[in-house]
Amino acid sequence: MNPDTFAHTPEPPYFAVIFTSHHSGSDMKTYGTTSARMLKLAAMQDGFLGVESCRDTEGTGITVSYWRDEAAIQQWYRNLEHQHVQQKGRDRWYSAFQVRVARVERAYEFVQSDET
Amino acid sequence: MNPDTFAHTPEPPYFAVIFTSHHSGSDMKTYGTTSARMLKLAAMQDGFLGVESCRDTEGTGITVSYWRDEAAIQQWYRNLEHQHVQQKGRDRWYSAFQVRVARVERAYEFVQSDET
C-alpha cells in the first residue's frame, strides 16, 4: 500500500477542502508536473496538515487537503504561484470542478490487522 | 463528462462524510456489485444529498457523501444492510480506510463555458 494514500491528520477539529474535478484530458504532461509541484508547495504552507487524492481513468478526480484553520486555507488560495495555476486550471485543464470547505468534526480509521 | 461526477448539493451548511480507502484488490467483482448497491441504497435514505467517488488504478479510493445533518449520517450507518457491508469491507475488501465527518461551510463551482 502506498504510504501516501492517507493523510496523518491530528485530532479534530480541523478543516478540509474537498476539490472534485473533471479533467478535460488535454495537456496531461504539464498537468501532472504542475499537480506534483502544487502538492509540494501546499505542504510547505503554514497550517497544512495533509492531502489525499485520486483520479480515475475517466477523468474524475477528488483531492481533499486538510488545514489547521480557515486562515491557512485562505492564505494558500492567495499564494501567487497557486493563483497562477488556478487560472491555468480554469483555462486549460478542467472542464468543471466543485470546491467545498468543511470543518472536520470527527474521524476514525481502520487498518487491517493481518496485512503483510 | 459523466453527469454523475458531481453531487448537486444545496447551499451550505450540510455535512460530508469523507471516506478514503485502500482496496486490497481481492474479490473485486462482488465489491463492484456491492458498491453500486450501497450507492443506490444510500440515495434512498432520508437526508441524503449526493455522492462523489473515484478510485485510481493503484487501489486508492475517495468517496464523499453529502447529508443534510448528522442525524441522517448516523441513521445511514445504523442501516442493517449497510452495517453488514461495512463488516465485509473490514473483513475482505479494505486494507485500510479513514472516515471523516465534516460540516460543509462554503462551496463554489466552475464549469467551462466553451465546453462542447
mmCIF file of C-alpha atoms in Angstrom:
data_model
loop_
_atom_site.group_PDB
_atom_site.id
_atom_site.type_symbol
_atom_site.label_atom_id
_atom_site.label_comp_id
_atom_site.label_asym_id
_atom_site.label_seq_id
_atom_site.Cartn_x
_atom_site.Cartn_y
_atom_site.Cartn_z
ATOM 1 C CA MET A 1 0.000 0.000 0.000
ATOM 2 C CA ASN A 2 1.229 3.445 -0.891
ATOM 3 C CA PRO A 3 2.147 5.161 2.399
ATOM 4 C CA ASP A 4 0.909 8.433 0.915
ATOM 5 C CA THR A 5 -2.660 7.169 0.493
ATOM 6 C CA PHE A 6 -3.742 8.610 3.838
ATOM 7 C CA ALA A 7 -3.203 12.000 5.425
ATOM 8 C CA HIS A 8 -1.996 11.716 9.003
ATOM 9 C CA THR A 9 -4.197 14.382 10.480
ATOM 10 C CA PRO A 10 -4.414 15.367 14.155
ATOM 11 C CA GLU A 11 -7.499 15.044 16.342
ATOM 12 C CA PRO A 12 -10.420 17.136 15.032
ATOM 13 C CA PRO A 13 -11.406 19.891 14.712
ATOM 14 C CA TYR A 14 -9.522 20.942 11.590
ATOM 15 C CA PHE A 15 -10.581 21.889 8.058
ATOM 16 C CA ALA A 16 -10.893 20.062 4.757
ATOM 17 C CA VAL A 17 -11.003 21.438 1.226
ATOM 18 C CA ILE A 18 -12.826 18.921 -0.970
ATOM 19 C CA PHE A 19 -11.884 19.541 -4.600
ATOM 20 C CA THR A 20 -13.837 17.406 -7.079
ATOM 21 C CA SER A 21 -12.915 17.876 -10.713
ATOM 22 C CA HIS A 22 -13.361 16.593 -14.198
ATOM 23 C CA HIS A 23 -10.253 16.841 -16.343
ATOM 24 C CA SER A 24 -10.653 17.797 -19.985
ATOM 25 C CA GLY A 25 -7.911 15.315 -20.911
ATOM 26 C CA SER A 26 -5.728 17.896 -22.636
ATOM 27 C CA ASP A 27 -2.152 18.789 -21.767
ATOM 28 C CA MET A 28 -1.777 15.873 -19.335
ATOM 29 C CA LYS A 29 2.002 16.028 -19.101
ATOM 30 C CA THR A 30 2.184 19.632 -17.905
ATOM 31 C CA TYR A 31 -0.806 18.950 -15.679
ATOM 32 C CA GLY A 32 0.995 16.063 -13.968
ATOM 33 C CA THR A 33 4.132 18.094 -13.357
ATOM 34 C CA THR A 34 2.166 21.078 -12.100
ATOM 35 C CA SER A 35 -0.009 18.939 -9.780
ATOM 36 C CA ALA A 36 3.083 17.445 -8.194
ATOM 37 C CA ARG A 37 4.578 20.930 -7.776
ATOM 38 C CA MET A 38 1.367 22.216 -6.160
ATOM 39 C CA LEU A 39 1.285 19.336 -3.663
ATOM 40 C CA LYS A 40 4.876 20.119 -2.732
ATOM 41 C CA LEU A 41 4.148 23.833 -2.422
ATOM 42 C CA ALA A 42 0.973 23.230 -0.362
ATOM 43 C CA ALA A 43 2.926 21.029 2.030
ATOM 44 C CA MET A 44 5.240 23.966 2.729
ATOM 45 C CA GLN A 45 2.395 26.269 3.819
ATOM 46 C CA ASP A 46 1.774 27.138 7.434
ATOM 47 C CA GLY A 47 -1.243 25.193 8.687
ATOM 48 C CA PHE A 48 -1.098 22.407 6.068
ATOM 49 C CA LEU A 49 -1.983 19.050 7.652
ATOM 50 C CA GLY A 50 -2.031 16.613 4.730
ATOM 51 C CA VAL A 51 -3.677 15.641 1.474
ATOM 52 C CA GLU A 52 -5.479 12.651 -0.069
ATOM 53 C CA SER A 53 -6.014 12.391 -3.788
ATOM 54 C CA CYS A 54 -7.158 10.088 -6.539
ATOM 55 C CA ARG A 55 -8.101 10.314 -10.201
ATOM 56 C CA ASP A 56 -9.879 7.580 -12.100
ATOM 57 C CA THR A 57 -9.430 6.573 -15.713
ATOM 58 C CA GLU A 58 -12.493 8.562 -16.813
ATOM 59 C CA GLY A 59 -11.099 11.911 -15.692
ATOM 60 C CA THR A 60 -12.891 12.307 -12.372
ATOM 61 C CA GLY A 61 -10.593 13.398 -9.566
ATOM 62 C CA ILE A 62 -11.077 14.079 -5.877
ATOM 63 C CA THR A 63 -8.399 15.821 -3.837
ATOM 64 C CA VAL A 64 -9.011 16.536 -0.172
ATOM 65 C CA SER A 65 -6.478 18.771 1.541
ATOM 66 C CA TYR A 66 -6.507 19.273 5.300
ATOM 67 C CA TRP A 67 -5.725 22.513 7.098
ATOM 68 C CA ARG A 68 -5.417 23.797 10.654
ATOM 69 C CA ASP A 69 -7.947 26.579 10.151
ATOM 70 C CA GLU A 70 -9.747 28.766 7.612
ATOM 71 C CA ALA A 71 -6.983 31.365 7.698
ATOM 72 C CA ALA A 72 -4.458 28.794 6.469
ATOM 73 C CA ILE A 73 -6.787 27.846 3.596
ATOM 74 C CA GLN A 74 -7.257 31.459 2.573
ATOM 75 C CA GLN A 75 -3.548 32.108 2.687
ATOM 76 C CA TRP A 76 -2.928 29.119 0.405
ATOM 77 C CA TYR A 77 -5.539 30.320 -2.087
ATOM 78 C CA ARG A 78 -3.862 33.726 -2.136
ATOM 79 C CA ASN A 79 -0.405 32.258 -2.810
ATOM 80 C CA LEU A 80 0.709 33.838 -6.089
ATOM 81 C CA GLU A 81 2.084 30.699 -7.707
ATOM 82 C CA HIS A 82 -1.058 28.821 -6.712
ATOM 83 C CA GLN A 83 -3.275 31.597 -8.117
ATOM 84 C CA HIS A 84 -1.459 31.364 -11.431
ATOM 85 C CA VAL A 85 -2.041 27.598 -11.508
ATOM 86 C CA GLN A 86 -5.705 28.007 -10.524
ATOM 87 C CA GLN A 87 -6.116 30.215 -13.606
ATOM 88 C CA LYS A 88 -4.449 27.608 -15.808
ATOM 89 C CA GLY A 89 -6.784 25.018 -14.310
ATOM 90 C CA ARG A 90 -9.802 27.028 -15.419
ATOM 91 C CA ASP A 91 -8.353 27.942 -18.826
ATOM 92 C CA ARG A 92 -6.866 24.640 -19.833
ATOM 93 C CA TRP A 93 -7.277 21.574 -17.647
ATOM 94 C CA TYR A 94 -10.657 21.284 -16.017
ATOM 95 C CA SER A 95 -13.987 21.030 -17.780
ATOM 96 C CA ALA A 96 -15.608 21.560 -14.371
ATOM 97 C CA PHE A 97 -14.839 21.473 -10.660
ATOM 98 C CA GLN A 98 -16.508 21.876 -7.266
ATOM 99 C CA VAL A 99 -14.799 23.185 -4.155
ATOM 100 C CA ARG A 100 -16.232 22.677 -0.686
ATOM 101 C CA VAL A 101 -14.671 23.928 2.523
ATOM 102 C CA ALA A 102 -15.681 21.902 5.552
ATOM 103 C CA ARG A 103 -14.895 21.670 9.250
ATOM 104 C CA VAL A 104 -13.932 18.118 10.219
ATOM 105 C CA GLU A 105 -15.685 17.274 13.455
ATOM 106 C CA ARG A 106 -14.869 13.593 13.985
ATOM 107 C CA ALA A 107 -12.669 10.980 12.378
ATOM 108 C CA TYR A 108 -11.719 7.336 12.726
ATOM 109 C CA GLU A 109 -9.598 4.858 10.877
ATOM 110 C CA PHE A 110 -9.350 1.145 10.184
ATOM 111 C CA VAL A 111 -6.172 -0.778 9.394
ATOM 112 C CA GLN A 112 -6.296 -4.472 8.515
ATOM 113 C CA SER A 113 -4.505 -6.201 11.374
ATOM 114 C CA ASP A 114 -3.270 -9.202 9.425
ATOM 115 C CA GLU A 115 -1.933 -7.271 6.475
ATOM 116 C CA THR A 116 1.527 -8.378 5.454
ATOM 117 C CA MET B 1 -18.321 14.318 -18.986
ATOM 118 C CA ASN B 2 -20.157 11.865 -16.775
ATOM 119 C CA PRO B 3 -23.168 13.756 -15.344
ATOM 120 C CA ASP B 4 -22.709 11.776 -12.120
ATOM 121 C CA THR B 5 -19.251 13.232 -11.473
ATOM 122 C CA PHE B 6 -20.627 15.993 -9.263
ATOM 123 C CA ALA B 7 -23.122 15.948 -6.426
ATOM 124 C CA HIS B 8 -25.748 18.662 -6.820
ATOM 125 C CA THR B 9 -25.803 19.816 -3.254
ATOM 126 C CA PRO B 10 -27.837 22.699 -1.828
ATOM 127 C CA GLU B 11 -26.431 25.866 -0.265
ATOM 128 C CA PRO B 12 -24.293 25.099 2.816
ATOM 129 C CA PRO B 13 -24.388 24.248 5.610
ATOM 130 C CA TYR B 14 -24.702 20.493 5.165
ATOM 131 C CA PHE B 15 -22.486 17.539 6.068
ATOM 132 C CA ALA B 16 -19.892 15.473 4.242
ATOM 133 C CA VAL B 17 -18.555 12.007 5.018
ATOM 134 C CA ILE B 18 -15.080 11.708 3.501
ATOM 135 C CA PHE B 19 -14.236 8.025 3.084
ATOM 136 C CA THR B 20 -10.666 7.402 1.924
ATOM 137 C CA SER B 21 -9.738 3.772 1.391
ATOM 138 C CA HIS B 22 -7.155 1.419 0.063
ATOM 139 C CA HIS B 23 -8.586 -1.678 -1.558
ATOM 140 C CA SER B 24 -6.818 -4.968 -1.013
ATOM 141 C CA GLY B 25 -7.527 -5.938 -4.622
ATOM 142 C CA SER B 26 -9.339 -9.138 -3.725
ATOM 143 C CA ASP B 27 -12.897 -10.071 -4.645
ATOM 144 C CA MET B 28 -13.303 -7.109 -6.998
ATOM 145 C CA LYS B 29 -16.397 -8.406 -8.757
ATOM 146 C CA THR B 30 -18.522 -8.711 -5.608
ATOM 147 C CA TYR B 31 -17.052 -5.433 -4.397
ATOM 148 C CA GLY B 32 -18.218 -3.643 -7.551
ATOM 149 C CA THR B 33 -21.736 -5.037 -7.314
ATOM 150 C CA THR B 34 -21.960 -4.249 -3.616
ATOM 151 C CA SER B 35 -20.645 -0.695 -4.044
ATOM 152 C CA ALA B 36 -23.268 0.015 -6.674
ATOM 153 C CA ARG B 37 -25.957 -1.423 -4.403
ATOM 154 C CA MET B 38 -24.761 0.712 -1.479
ATOM 155 C CA LEU B 39 -24.855 3.902 -3.566
ATOM 156 C CA LYS B 40 -28.410 3.060 -4.588
ATOM 157 C CA LEU B 41 -29.416 2.294 -1.000
ATOM 158 C CA ALA B 42 -27.752 5.469 0.345
ATOM 159 C CA ALA B 43 -29.629 7.554 -2.206
ATOM 160 C CA MET B 44 -32.903 6.231 -0.771
ATOM 161 C CA GLN B 45 -32.112 7.442 2.751
ATOM 162 C CA ASP B 46 -33.763 10.460 4.281
ATOM 163 C CA GLY B 47 -31.301 13.366 4.286
ATOM 164 C CA PHE B 48 -29.039 12.054 1.509
ATOM 165 C CA LEU B 49 -27.882 14.920 -0.743
ATOM 166 C CA GLY B 50 -25.455 13.293 -3.148
ATOM 167 C CA VAL B 51 -22.165 11.467 -3.578
ATOM 168 C CA GLU B 52 -18.869 11.884 -5.436
ATOM 169 C CA SER B 53 -16.487 8.997 -5.867
ATOM 170 C CA CYS B 54 -13.335 7.895 -7.612
ATOM 171 C CA ARG B 55 -10.859 5.032 -7.430
ATOM 172 C CA ASP B 56 -7.476 5.058 -9.121
ATOM 173 C CA THR B 57 -5.629 2.147 -10.664
ATOM 174 C CA GLU B 58 -3.459 1.679 -7.571
ATOM 175 C CA GLY B 59 -6.383 0.922 -5.264
ATOM 176 C CA THR B 60 -6.802 4.311 -3.600
ATOM 177 C CA GLY B 61 -10.402 5.441 -3.451
ATOM 178 C CA ILE B 62 -12.138 8.543 -2.156
ATOM 179 C CA THR B 63 -15.906 8.664 -1.746
ATOM 180 C CA VAL B 64 -17.536 11.777 -0.360
ATOM 181 C CA SER B 65 -21.212 11.501 0.502
ATOM 182 C CA TYR B 66 -23.263 14.551 1.431
ATOM 183 C CA TRP B 67 -26.008 14.672 4.037
ATOM 184 C CA ARG B 68 -28.499 17.142 5.431
ATOM 185 C CA ASP B 69 -27.345 16.694 9.022
ATOM 186 C CA GLU B 70 -25.516 14.447 11.479
ATOM 187 C CA ALA B 71 -28.705 12.546 12.322
ATOM 188 C CA ALA B 72 -29.074 11.432 8.695
ATOM 189 C CA ILE B 73 -25.453 10.188 8.694
ATOM 190 C CA GLN B 74 -25.951 8.229 11.881
ATOM 191 C CA GLN B 75 -29.131 6.679 10.581
ATOM 192 C CA TRP B 76 -27.330 5.544 7.429
ATOM 193 C CA TYR B 77 -24.518 3.968 9.456
ATOM 194 C CA ARG B 78 -27.101 2.094 11.517
ATOM 195 C CA ASN B 79 -28.896 0.735 8.429
ATOM 196 C CA LEU B 80 -28.711 -3.053 8.800
ATOM 197 C CA GLU B 81 -27.769 -3.864 5.224
ATOM 198 C CA HIS B 82 -25.125 -1.153 5.322
ATOM 199 C CA GLN B 83 -23.755 -2.491 8.624
ATOM 200 C CA HIS B 84 -23.407 -5.935 7.096
ATOM 201 C CA VAL B 85 -21.491 -4.454 4.144
ATOM 202 C CA GLN B 86 -19.298 -2.367 6.458
ATOM 203 C CA GLN B 87 -18.254 -5.608 8.162
ATOM 204 C CA LYS B 88 -17.460 -7.227 4.822
ATOM 205 C CA GLY B 89 -15.399 -4.153 3.955
ATOM 206 C CA ARG B 90 -13.267 -4.641 7.048
ATOM 207 C CA ASP B 91 -13.042 -8.421 6.659
ATOM 208 C CA ARG B 92 -12.430 -8.692 2.964
ATOM 209 C CA TRP B 93 -12.045 -5.604 0.820
ATOM 210 C CA TYR B 94 -10.125 -2.823 2.501
ATOM 211 C CA SER B 95 -6.562 -2.953 3.709
ATOM 212 C CA ALA B 96 -7.210 0.378 5.417
ATOM 213 C CA PHE B 97 -9.635 3.274 5.454
ATOM 214 C CA GLN B 98 -10.186 6.666 7.067
ATOM 215 C CA VAL B 99 -13.573 8.228 7.735
ATOM 216 C CA ARG B 100 -14.005 11.926 8.454
ATOM 217 C CA VAL B 101 -17.299 13.639 9.164
ATOM 218 C CA ALA B 102 -17.260 17.328 8.325
ATOM 219 C CA ARG B 103 -19.649 20.271 8.206
ATOM 220 C CA VAL B 104 -19.525 21.982 4.803
ATOM 221 C CA GLU B 105 -19.460 25.719 5.369
ATOM 222 C CA ARG B 106 -18.951 27.151 1.882
ATOM 223 C CA ALA B 107 -18.861 25.845 -1.658
ATOM 224 C CA TYR B 108 -18.396 27.071 -5.203
ATOM 225 C CA GLU B 109 -18.192 25.549 -8.640
ATOM 226 C CA PHE B 110 -16.640 26.165 -12.020
ATOM 227 C CA VAL B 111 -17.963 24.961 -15.365
ATOM 228 C CA GLN B 112 -16.028 25.567 -18.575
ATOM 229 C CA SER B 113 -18.196 27.890 -20.624
ATOM 230 C CA ASP B 114 -16.981 26.825 -24.055
ATOM 231 C CA GLU B 115 -17.239 23.088 -23.451
ATOM 232 C CA THR B 116 -18.879 21.264 -26.315
#
